[in-house]
Amino acid sequence: MEQHSDTFLENASAALKNSAQAERRDFIALFAPLIRTAAVEGFAEFDTLRAHVKRVRQHSLDHLEYYLGKFEHEAVHNGNHVHFARDGAEMNSIVLEICQQHSARRVAKGKSMVTEETGLNSFLQRAGLQVMETDLGEYIIQQAGETPSHIVAPALHKSAGEIRALFQSKHDLGARELPETVDLVSEARQVLREHFMKADVGIIGANALIAENGYSMLVTNEGNGDLCANLPRVLIVCTTIDRVLPLAQDATAMLRLLVRSATGQAQTCYTSFYSGPRRENDVDGPIETHFVLLDNKRSDILGGDYREMLECIRCGACLNHCPIYTSVGGHAYGWVYPGPMGSILTPLLTSLEQSNALPNACTSCGRCAEVCPADIPLPDLLRDLRHEETTKKLNAPRWRRGLKMHAWLARHPPLYQALTGMVIPVLNLFGRRRGSFKRLPLASGWTGQRDFPAPQKGTFMQLYKAKLKRQAAQEAKRNHEH
Amino acid sequence: MNEHAEQHVAPPRGIRVALFVTCLADLLRPSVAFASIKLLERAGCDVIVPLQQTCCGQPAYNNGNYEDTIPLAKQVIATLEGADYVVVPSGSCAGMITHHYPKLLEGQWRDRALQLAANTFELTVFLAEIVRIKAPGKAFPKLPAVTYHDGCAGLREMGIREQPRQLLRELCGIEVKELNHSDVCCGFGGTFCAKMPEISAKMVDDKLKNVMATGAGILAGGDLGCLLNIAGRARRHGEDIEVRHIAELLCQDLDTPAIGQGT
Ligand code: SF4
């Protein structure tokens, strides 16, 4: 996917000015945490399970090579083909090759952020294939020519009215007006049904790969994943190497955290396990099945300081609880993954140079880490990325120098106190009547949006030392009198 | 200078508390530190204010400049250790000392950081849970309704929520009028508010909207950063709300103009 993370501030500014979308985001900011809290509070084991799944994930990553090997072995045993792709380009060409081997013309696709990462759709389309997204949200944004704004709900930024207008312009509706939301859903269902029946290849993602039996697990609410997997002749599961878990029970344990954190449900409507191609007596199912497992820098992340990020289960809770994400929306982040998890993944999967604003889009408020079912210390990882920016001099020089200067001054208390003791009384003199400044030299970042409250008549250190001196004088006087 | 401070404290009556003033209180609102001293003394503590203190290092640290934070952290540790307790009238600076210094340092310094962390408390936690301050017996003058802003670091790193409300109730007879979505950040975030001012403004506007919706006349809080941000935006928009640090309110000091208000 094309990247626009370097213009995060401009993207954000434009998003803030779109008042209709801002209103939708405000609603999500209120609503999403409510349903998650209700789901988690009604599930007493959440914290215990979170700790358990964390240990399992850490263990799987510690022994990733072993479990991937085990998964491959079992999956091949089940009749699947397993491919490893070093980067996005390799994944795309593996998928295209499979399609070409089967002379495929039509592809039905389930929701997959990994294929967004590799830009699979446009790659296949350029090769002449017709690719249809079948997840309702993905279908909507595909029709609109947009990208996902949320990792769980890709069309979250679109209102029913916008979707209606979109269908009116893209579908042959005749006299139908699609007045209700359900009309929109059944319209999409109608169009998609036809495509499922005609597709030669189905492509889906995976929430987990299970090493012990070589299965993949996928959760959806629409069942479109199963149709993609079962109706076309060929099934391709595209996912990343870090999804592997040792046991089936680990995958279901993770699921109990994932769904509650993502949509506030106890369970999604469909939880499916894919084992392999149709067997001799099966009435349906694909005749050939492939797993394409993408690395794309995950091995590097595994060996580095941000390894915990690989434990992310893509629930989207950190997005829903991030006041910056809900202020500016997913598109502002300029790539596939937005919000706190995206501000870490984007620099790691692309480059920090291209996305150096993202780790700064954080107030360290800690709400994301509090709700993250994978217990990832997101604000700490974001700060570590800022550390990397400082070390590599990727952040604005005036900030870098200013902060360095401040830290230096703070390490020289007499000088610090002498300097502040000069500045503060002057500011007080000019500011005390009004109580605040509308404008202040060197503080435009602050005063552009808010007044700067005027200081009191001296620094604490000045006033306190003066007080100590007075007390000493009084005491001396008293002693003298005695 | 440090010795100078120590010469003038009264002979030990109770526990020795070192006050970490915080740079924002030092520079912009000394009344917070004076109120803190008064409250601590009223609770029977001997308060010392080490004169070598400046800033806890959050600006550099939060921006990822760990290298320049480390010597500053050591300086703060050396300045504050030795007292029975360290009290900080800010959740985020207390969080910096207790949670982040140990992460930054190694070896002996890490041990010293952990030792200091174990004795460091945010003001309202210290007053409510460690020294259990008693009501002054003097009735508080009639006040407009009070609402409370929970700073994020205080709330999530230091577990501060009930303590300030309890103190307001017990010391001043004030029942806090809760604001909606009190667990959402006000958009301050240290240098964040100056680096991403538009996003920060949207966040503080959301906060202000919730503050004004309570109908309260006073917004109290335990972190000057947040309060300066909210008060500054309120001033810019002409919102009629008095923003005050909890220490001032607990001291019943209403003569000092509220944050951002003129004399
Ligand atoms: S980082 Fe945590 S909260 Fe965010 S998507 Fe991943 S698992 Fe969910």
Short mmCIF file of N, CA and C in Angstrom, two decimals, chain A residues 39-183:
data_model
loop_
_atom_site.label_atom_id
_atom_site.label_comp_id
_atom_site.label_asym_id
_atom_site.label_seq_id
_atom_site.Cartn_x
_atom_site.Cartn_y
_atom_site.Cartn_z
N ALA A 39 -18.13 -6.18 27.97
CA ALA A 39 -17.76 -7.57 27.65
C ALA A 39 -16.68 -8.09 28.60
N VAL A 40 -15.71 -7.22 28.90
CA VAL A 40 -14.60 -7.67 29.74
C VAL A 40 -15.04 -7.79 31.20
N GLU A 41 -15.89 -6.86 31.63
CA GLU A 41 -16.34 -6.92 33.02
C GLU A 41 -17.22 -8.14 33.28
N GLY A 42 -17.91 -8.59 32.23
CA GLY A 42 -18.76 -9.77 32.40
C GLY A 42 -17.98 -11.07 32.25
N PHE A 43 -16.68 -10.99 32.19
CA PHE A 43 -15.86 -12.18 31.93
C PHE A 43 -14.74 -12.19 32.96
N ALA A 44 -15.01 -12.86 34.08
CA ALA A 44 -14.13 -12.73 35.24
C ALA A 44 -12.70 -13.20 34.96
N GLU A 45 -12.54 -14.12 34.00
CA GLU A 45 -11.20 -14.69 33.79
C GLU A 45 -10.32 -13.83 32.90
N PHE A 46 -10.80 -12.67 32.48
CA PHE A 46 -10.07 -11.91 31.46
C PHE A 46 -8.60 -11.71 31.82
N ASP A 47 -8.34 -11.21 33.03
CA ASP A 47 -6.95 -10.89 33.38
C ASP A 47 -6.08 -12.14 33.47
N THR A 48 -6.65 -13.19 34.05
CA THR A 48 -5.90 -14.45 34.17
C THR A 48 -5.58 -14.99 32.79
N LEU A 49 -6.58 -14.95 31.93
CA LEU A 49 -6.40 -15.47 30.58
C LEU A 49 -5.39 -14.62 29.81
N ARG A 50 -5.45 -13.33 30.04
CA ARG A 50 -4.51 -12.44 29.37
C ARG A 50 -3.08 -12.81 29.73
N ALA A 51 -2.85 -13.07 31.01
CA ALA A 51 -1.51 -13.45 31.44
C ALA A 51 -1.12 -14.80 30.84
N HIS A 52 -2.07 -15.72 30.79
CA HIS A 52 -1.79 -17.04 30.24
C HIS A 52 -1.44 -16.94 28.75
N VAL A 53 -2.28 -16.22 28.01
CA VAL A 53 -2.04 -16.12 26.56
C VAL A 53 -0.72 -15.40 26.30
N LYS A 54 -0.39 -14.44 27.14
CA LYS A 54 0.89 -13.73 27.00
C LYS A 54 2.05 -14.73 27.09
N ARG A 55 1.98 -15.61 28.07
CA ARG A 55 3.05 -16.60 28.23
C ARG A 55 3.12 -17.52 27.01
N VAL A 56 1.94 -17.92 26.52
CA VAL A 56 1.91 -18.80 25.36
C VAL A 56 2.50 -18.11 24.14
N ARG A 57 2.13 -16.85 23.95
CA ARG A 57 2.66 -16.10 22.80
C ARG A 57 4.17 -15.94 22.90
N GLN A 58 4.64 -15.62 24.11
CA GLN A 58 6.08 -15.45 24.28
C GLN A 58 6.81 -16.76 23.98
N HIS A 59 6.21 -17.84 24.47
CA HIS A 59 6.80 -19.15 24.24
C HIS A 59 6.83 -19.46 22.73
N SER A 60 5.73 -19.18 22.05
CA SER A 60 5.68 -19.48 20.61
C SER A 60 6.74 -18.69 19.86
N LEU A 61 6.91 -17.42 20.26
CA LEU A 61 7.90 -16.58 19.57
C LEU A 61 9.33 -17.03 19.91
N ASP A 62 9.51 -17.47 21.16
CA ASP A 62 10.83 -17.98 21.56
C ASP A 62 11.22 -19.18 20.70
N HIS A 63 10.22 -19.94 20.29
CA HIS A 63 10.50 -21.17 19.54
C HIS A 63 9.81 -21.11 18.18
N LEU A 64 9.85 -19.93 17.59
CA LEU A 64 9.09 -19.71 16.36
C LEU A 64 9.49 -20.69 15.26
N GLU A 65 10.78 -20.88 15.13
CA GLU A 65 11.24 -21.75 14.04
C GLU A 65 10.68 -23.16 14.21
N TYR A 66 10.72 -23.63 15.44
CA TYR A 66 10.21 -24.98 15.71
C TYR A 66 8.72 -25.08 15.37
N TYR A 67 7.96 -24.11 15.86
CA TYR A 67 6.51 -24.20 15.66
C TYR A 67 6.10 -23.98 14.20
N LEU A 68 6.87 -23.14 13.51
CA LEU A 68 6.57 -22.96 12.08
C LEU A 68 6.86 -24.26 11.33
N GLY A 69 7.96 -24.90 11.71
CA GLY A 69 8.31 -26.18 11.08
C GLY A 69 7.23 -27.21 11.34
N LYS A 70 6.77 -27.24 12.58
CA LYS A 70 5.73 -28.18 12.98
C LYS A 70 4.44 -27.89 12.20
N PHE A 71 4.13 -26.61 12.14
CA PHE A 71 2.92 -26.25 11.39
C PHE A 71 3.02 -26.68 9.94
N GLU A 72 4.14 -26.39 9.34
CA GLU A 72 4.34 -26.73 7.93
C GLU A 72 4.19 -28.24 7.73
N HIS A 73 4.84 -28.98 8.62
CA HIS A 73 4.80 -30.44 8.53
C HIS A 73 3.36 -30.94 8.58
N GLU A 74 2.61 -30.45 9.56
CA GLU A 74 1.23 -30.92 9.73
C GLU A 74 0.35 -30.46 8.57
N ALA A 75 0.57 -29.23 8.14
CA ALA A 75 -0.27 -28.70 7.06
C ALA A 75 -0.02 -29.46 5.76
N VAL A 76 1.23 -29.76 5.48
CA VAL A 76 1.54 -30.52 4.27
C VAL A 76 0.93 -31.92 4.39
N HIS A 77 1.04 -32.47 5.58
CA HIS A 77 0.45 -33.78 5.83
C HIS A 77 -1.06 -33.77 5.53
N ASN A 78 -1.69 -32.64 5.82
CA ASN A 78 -3.13 -32.52 5.56
C ASN A 78 -3.44 -32.26 4.08
N GLY A 79 -2.41 -32.14 3.27
CA GLY A 79 -2.63 -31.94 1.84
C GLY A 79 -2.51 -30.51 1.36
N ASN A 80 -2.02 -29.63 2.23
CA ASN A 80 -1.84 -28.22 1.83
C ASN A 80 -0.47 -28.00 1.20
N HIS A 81 -0.35 -26.91 0.48
CA HIS A 81 0.96 -26.42 0.06
C HIS A 81 1.32 -25.27 0.98
N VAL A 82 2.54 -25.24 1.46
CA VAL A 82 2.96 -24.15 2.35
C VAL A 82 4.10 -23.38 1.70
N HIS A 83 3.93 -22.06 1.60
CA HIS A 83 4.96 -21.21 0.99
C HIS A 83 5.40 -20.17 2.02
N PHE A 84 6.67 -19.84 2.00
CA PHE A 84 7.16 -18.76 2.85
C PHE A 84 7.57 -17.60 1.96
N ALA A 85 7.13 -16.40 2.31
CA ALA A 85 7.47 -15.23 1.50
C ALA A 85 8.30 -14.28 2.34
N ARG A 86 9.44 -13.89 1.80
CA ARG A 86 10.32 -13.01 2.55
C ARG A 86 9.72 -11.61 2.68
N ASP A 87 9.16 -11.12 1.59
CA ASP A 87 8.57 -9.77 1.64
C ASP A 87 7.25 -9.74 0.87
N GLY A 88 6.66 -8.55 0.84
CA GLY A 88 5.35 -8.41 0.21
C GLY A 88 5.37 -8.79 -1.26
N ALA A 89 6.42 -8.37 -1.96
CA ALA A 89 6.49 -8.65 -3.39
C ALA A 89 6.49 -10.16 -3.62
N GLU A 90 7.21 -10.87 -2.74
CA GLU A 90 7.28 -12.32 -2.91
C GLU A 90 5.91 -12.95 -2.64
N MET A 91 5.23 -12.47 -1.62
CA MET A 91 3.90 -13.01 -1.35
C MET A 91 2.99 -12.79 -2.55
N ASN A 92 3.00 -11.58 -3.07
CA ASN A 92 2.14 -11.26 -4.20
C ASN A 92 2.43 -12.17 -5.40
N SER A 93 3.72 -12.38 -5.68
CA SER A 93 3.98 -13.20 -6.88
C SER A 93 3.65 -14.66 -6.65
N ILE A 94 3.82 -15.14 -5.41
CA ILE A 94 3.41 -16.53 -5.13
C ILE A 94 1.91 -16.68 -5.38
N VAL A 95 1.14 -15.71 -4.88
CA VAL A 95 -0.32 -15.78 -5.04
C VAL A 95 -0.69 -15.72 -6.53
N LEU A 96 -0.03 -14.81 -7.24
CA LEU A 96 -0.34 -14.67 -8.68
C LEU A 96 -0.03 -15.96 -9.43
N GLU A 97 1.10 -16.54 -9.08
CA GLU A 97 1.50 -17.78 -9.75
C GLU A 97 0.44 -18.87 -9.55
N ILE A 98 -0.03 -18.98 -8.31
CA ILE A 98 -1.06 -19.99 -8.04
C ILE A 98 -2.30 -19.71 -8.89
N CYS A 99 -2.68 -18.45 -8.94
CA CYS A 99 -3.86 -18.08 -9.73
C CYS A 99 -3.64 -18.45 -11.21
N GLN A 100 -2.45 -18.15 -11.68
CA GLN A 100 -2.17 -18.41 -13.10
C GLN A 100 -2.14 -19.91 -13.40
N GLN A 101 -1.60 -20.68 -12.46
CA GLN A 101 -1.58 -22.14 -12.65
C GLN A 101 -2.99 -22.69 -12.87
N HIS A 102 -3.94 -22.02 -12.24
CA HIS A 102 -5.32 -22.50 -12.34
C HIS A 102 -6.12 -21.69 -13.35
N SER A 103 -5.44 -20.91 -14.14
CA SER A 103 -6.08 -20.04 -15.14
C SER A 103 -7.24 -19.27 -14.52
N ALA A 104 -6.99 -18.78 -13.34
CA ALA A 104 -8.07 -18.10 -12.62
C ALA A 104 -8.32 -16.72 -13.22
N ARG A 105 -9.58 -16.29 -13.20
CA ARG A 105 -9.92 -14.95 -13.64
C ARG A 105 -10.54 -14.13 -12.52
N ARG A 106 -11.23 -14.86 -11.64
CA ARG A 106 -11.91 -14.14 -10.56
C ARG A 106 -11.42 -14.60 -9.19
N VAL A 107 -11.20 -13.62 -8.33
CA VAL A 107 -10.75 -13.91 -6.97
C VAL A 107 -11.76 -13.34 -5.98
N ALA A 108 -12.19 -14.16 -5.02
CA ALA A 108 -13.03 -13.65 -3.93
C ALA A 108 -12.16 -13.55 -2.68
N LYS A 109 -12.17 -12.39 -2.07
CA LYS A 109 -11.22 -12.15 -0.99
C LYS A 109 -11.90 -11.88 0.34
N GLY A 110 -11.44 -12.53 1.37
CA GLY A 110 -11.89 -12.21 2.73
C GLY A 110 -11.01 -11.10 3.28
N LYS A 111 -11.39 -10.60 4.45
CA LYS A 111 -10.64 -9.48 5.02
C LYS A 111 -9.25 -9.93 5.45
N SER A 112 -8.24 -9.16 5.05
CA SER A 112 -6.87 -9.51 5.42
C SER A 112 -6.01 -8.25 5.41
N MET A 113 -5.56 -7.87 6.61
CA MET A 113 -4.70 -6.68 6.69
C MET A 113 -3.33 -6.99 6.10
N VAL A 114 -2.95 -8.26 6.13
CA VAL A 114 -1.64 -8.63 5.59
C VAL A 114 -1.59 -8.34 4.09
N THR A 115 -2.68 -8.65 3.39
CA THR A 115 -2.66 -8.39 1.94
C THR A 115 -2.79 -6.89 1.66
N GLU A 116 -3.34 -6.13 2.62
CA GLU A 116 -3.28 -4.66 2.48
C GLU A 116 -1.82 -4.22 2.56
N GLU A 117 -1.12 -4.85 3.50
CA GLU A 117 0.30 -4.52 3.70
C GLU A 117 1.09 -4.77 2.42
N THR A 118 0.77 -5.85 1.71
CA THR A 118 1.56 -6.18 0.52
C THR A 118 0.99 -5.56 -0.76
N GLY A 119 -0.19 -4.94 -0.65
CA GLY A 119 -0.82 -4.36 -1.84
C GLY A 119 -1.22 -5.43 -2.85
N LEU A 120 -1.73 -6.56 -2.33
CA LEU A 120 -2.04 -7.70 -3.20
C LEU A 120 -3.11 -7.39 -4.24
N ASN A 121 -4.17 -6.71 -3.80
CA ASN A 121 -5.29 -6.47 -4.74
C ASN A 121 -4.83 -5.78 -6.02
N SER A 122 -4.14 -4.67 -5.85
CA SER A 122 -3.77 -3.93 -7.05
C SER A 122 -2.76 -4.72 -7.87
N PHE A 123 -1.93 -5.50 -7.20
CA PHE A 123 -0.97 -6.34 -7.93
C PHE A 123 -1.70 -7.35 -8.81
N LEU A 124 -2.70 -8.03 -8.23
CA LEU A 124 -3.43 -9.03 -9.01
C LEU A 124 -4.25 -8.36 -10.11
N GLN A 125 -4.81 -7.20 -9.78
CA GLN A 125 -5.62 -6.49 -10.80
C GLN A 125 -4.75 -6.07 -11.98
N ARG A 126 -3.56 -5.61 -11.67
CA ARG A 126 -2.66 -5.22 -12.76
C ARG A 126 -2.33 -6.41 -13.65
N ALA A 127 -2.36 -7.63 -13.05
CA ALA A 127 -2.09 -8.83 -13.85
C ALA A 127 -3.35 -9.34 -14.55
N GLY A 128 -4.42 -8.57 -14.47
CA GLY A 128 -5.62 -8.90 -15.23
C GLY A 128 -6.68 -9.69 -14.47
N LEU A 129 -6.47 -9.89 -13.17
CA LEU A 129 -7.48 -10.63 -12.40
C LEU A 129 -8.55 -9.69 -11.87
N GLN A 130 -9.76 -10.25 -11.73
CA GLN A 130 -10.81 -9.47 -11.09
C GLN A 130 -10.84 -9.87 -9.62
N VAL A 131 -10.59 -8.90 -8.73
CA VAL A 131 -10.52 -9.21 -7.30
C VAL A 131 -11.69 -8.53 -6.60
N MET A 132 -12.47 -9.31 -5.88
CA MET A 132 -13.62 -8.72 -5.19
C MET A 132 -13.47 -8.94 -3.69
N GLU A 133 -13.48 -7.85 -2.94
CA GLU A 133 -13.48 -7.95 -1.48
C GLU A 133 -14.87 -8.40 -1.05
N THR A 134 -14.96 -9.32 -0.10
CA THR A 134 -16.28 -9.85 0.28
C THR A 134 -16.68 -9.53 1.71
N ASP A 135 -15.76 -9.02 2.51
CA ASP A 135 -16.14 -8.49 3.81
C ASP A 135 -16.89 -7.19 3.53
N LEU A 136 -18.02 -6.99 4.20
CA LEU A 136 -18.86 -5.84 3.85
C LEU A 136 -18.07 -4.53 3.89
N GLY A 137 -17.33 -4.33 4.97
CA GLY A 137 -16.57 -3.10 5.11
C GLY A 137 -15.52 -2.96 4.01
N GLU A 138 -14.80 -4.06 3.78
CA GLU A 138 -13.77 -4.04 2.73
C GLU A 138 -14.41 -3.81 1.36
N TYR A 139 -15.59 -4.42 1.15
CA TYR A 139 -16.28 -4.24 -0.12
C TYR A 139 -16.62 -2.76 -0.33
N ILE A 140 -17.10 -2.14 0.73
CA ILE A 140 -17.49 -0.72 0.63
C ILE A 140 -16.29 0.15 0.26
N ILE A 141 -15.19 -0.06 0.96
CA ILE A 141 -14.05 0.82 0.66
C ILE A 141 -13.41 0.46 -0.68
N GLN A 142 -13.54 -0.79 -1.08
CA GLN A 142 -13.04 -1.14 -2.42
C GLN A 142 -13.85 -0.41 -3.49
N GLN A 143 -15.17 -0.39 -3.29
CA GLN A 143 -16.02 0.33 -4.24
C GLN A 143 -15.68 1.82 -4.25
N ALA A 144 -15.38 2.34 -3.06
CA ALA A 144 -15.10 3.78 -2.96
C ALA A 144 -13.67 4.12 -3.37
N GLY A 145 -12.85 3.08 -3.60
CA GLY A 145 -11.45 3.34 -3.94
C GLY A 145 -10.66 3.89 -2.77
N GLU A 146 -11.02 3.45 -1.55
CA GLU A 146 -10.33 3.96 -0.37
C GLU A 146 -9.55 2.84 0.32
N THR A 147 -8.92 3.20 1.42
CA THR A 147 -8.18 2.20 2.19
C THR A 147 -8.84 2.07 3.56
N PRO A 148 -8.58 0.97 4.29
CA PRO A 148 -9.22 0.79 5.60
C PRO A 148 -8.82 1.90 6.57
N SER A 149 -9.77 2.32 7.40
CA SER A 149 -9.44 3.32 8.42
C SER A 149 -9.33 2.68 9.79
N HIS A 150 -9.60 1.38 9.86
CA HIS A 150 -9.57 0.67 11.14
C HIS A 150 -9.23 -0.77 10.82
N ILE A 151 -8.46 -1.43 11.68
CA ILE A 151 -8.02 -2.79 11.34
C ILE A 151 -9.13 -3.83 11.50
N VAL A 152 -10.15 -3.52 12.29
CA VAL A 152 -11.25 -4.47 12.46
C VAL A 152 -12.46 -4.04 11.62
N ALA A 153 -12.74 -2.76 11.62
CA ALA A 153 -13.88 -2.23 10.89
C ALA A 153 -13.38 -1.26 9.83
N PRO A 154 -13.03 -1.79 8.65
CA PRO A 154 -12.31 -0.96 7.66
C PRO A 154 -13.09 0.25 7.14
N ALA A 155 -14.43 0.17 7.17
CA ALA A 155 -15.22 1.28 6.63
C ALA A 155 -15.85 2.11 7.75
N LEU A 156 -15.21 2.08 8.90
CA LEU A 156 -15.74 2.78 10.07
C LEU A 156 -15.98 4.26 9.81
N HIS A 157 -15.22 4.82 8.88
CA HIS A 157 -15.32 6.25 8.63
C HIS A 157 -16.52 6.61 7.77
N LYS A 158 -17.22 5.60 7.24
CA LYS A 158 -18.30 5.90 6.30
C LYS A 158 -19.66 5.84 6.99
N SER A 159 -20.51 6.83 6.70
CA SER A 159 -21.87 6.82 7.25
C SER A 159 -22.77 6.02 6.31
N ALA A 160 -23.94 5.64 6.83
CA ALA A 160 -24.91 4.90 6.00
C ALA A 160 -25.26 5.73 4.76
N GLY A 161 -25.38 7.03 4.94
CA GLY A 161 -25.72 7.90 3.81
C GLY A 161 -24.67 7.85 2.72
N GLU A 162 -23.40 7.87 3.15
CA GLU A 162 -22.31 7.81 2.16
C GLU A 162 -22.31 6.47 1.44
N ILE A 163 -22.61 5.41 2.19
CA ILE A 163 -22.62 4.08 1.57
C ILE A 163 -23.78 3.97 0.58
N ARG A 164 -24.92 4.57 0.95
CA ARG A 164 -26.07 4.56 0.04
C ARG A 164 -25.72 5.28 -1.26
N ALA A 165 -25.11 6.43 -1.12
CA ALA A 165 -24.74 7.20 -2.31
C ALA A 165 -23.74 6.42 -3.17
N LEU A 166 -22.85 5.71 -2.49
CA LEU A 166 -21.85 4.91 -3.20
C LEU A 166 -22.52 3.80 -4.01
N PHE A 167 -23.44 3.08 -3.35
CA PHE A 167 -24.13 2.00 -4.05
C PHE A 167 -24.97 2.55 -5.21
N GLN A 168 -25.58 3.71 -4.96
CA GLN A 168 -26.39 4.31 -6.03
C GLN A 168 -25.54 4.61 -7.26
N SER A 169 -24.29 5.01 -7.01
CA SER A 169 -23.46 5.35 -8.17
C SER A 169 -22.80 4.12 -8.78
N LYS A 170 -22.57 3.06 -7.99
CA LYS A 170 -21.81 1.92 -8.50
C LYS A 170 -22.69 0.74 -8.92
N HIS A 171 -23.84 0.60 -8.30
CA HIS A 171 -24.69 -0.56 -8.61
C HIS A 171 -25.82 -0.15 -9.55
N ASP A 172 -26.31 -1.14 -10.31
CA ASP A 172 -27.47 -0.88 -11.15
C ASP A 172 -28.71 -1.12 -10.29
N LEU A 173 -29.22 -0.05 -9.68
CA LEU A 173 -30.29 -0.23 -8.68
C LEU A 173 -31.69 -0.10 -9.27
N GLY A 174 -31.81 0.43 -10.45
CA GLY A 174 -33.13 0.66 -11.01
C GLY A 174 -33.88 1.66 -10.15
N ALA A 175 -35.09 1.26 -9.72
CA ALA A 175 -35.89 2.19 -8.94
C ALA A 175 -35.65 2.05 -7.43
N ARG A 176 -34.84 1.08 -7.06
CA ARG A 176 -34.66 0.82 -5.62
C ARG A 176 -33.86 1.94 -4.96
N GLU A 177 -34.31 2.31 -3.75
CA GLU A 177 -33.64 3.44 -3.09
C GLU A 177 -32.81 3.05 -1.87
N LEU A 178 -32.95 1.81 -1.42
CA LEU A 178 -32.22 1.31 -0.25
C LEU A 178 -32.35 2.23 0.96
N PRO A 179 -33.59 2.47 1.41
CA PRO A 179 -33.78 3.45 2.47
C PRO A 179 -33.18 3.05 3.83
N GLU A 180 -33.21 1.76 4.15
CA GLU A 180 -32.75 1.34 5.48
C GLU A 180 -31.35 0.72 5.42
N THR A 181 -30.72 0.66 6.57
CA THR A 181 -29.39 0.04 6.62
C THR A 181 -29.46 -1.42 6.15
N VAL A 182 -30.53 -2.13 6.55
CA VAL A 182 -30.62 -3.55 6.14
C VAL A 182 -30.70 -3.66 4.61
N ASP A 183 -31.29 -2.67 3.97
CA ASP A 183 -31.35 -2.70 2.50
C ASP A 183 -29.96 -2.62 1.91
#
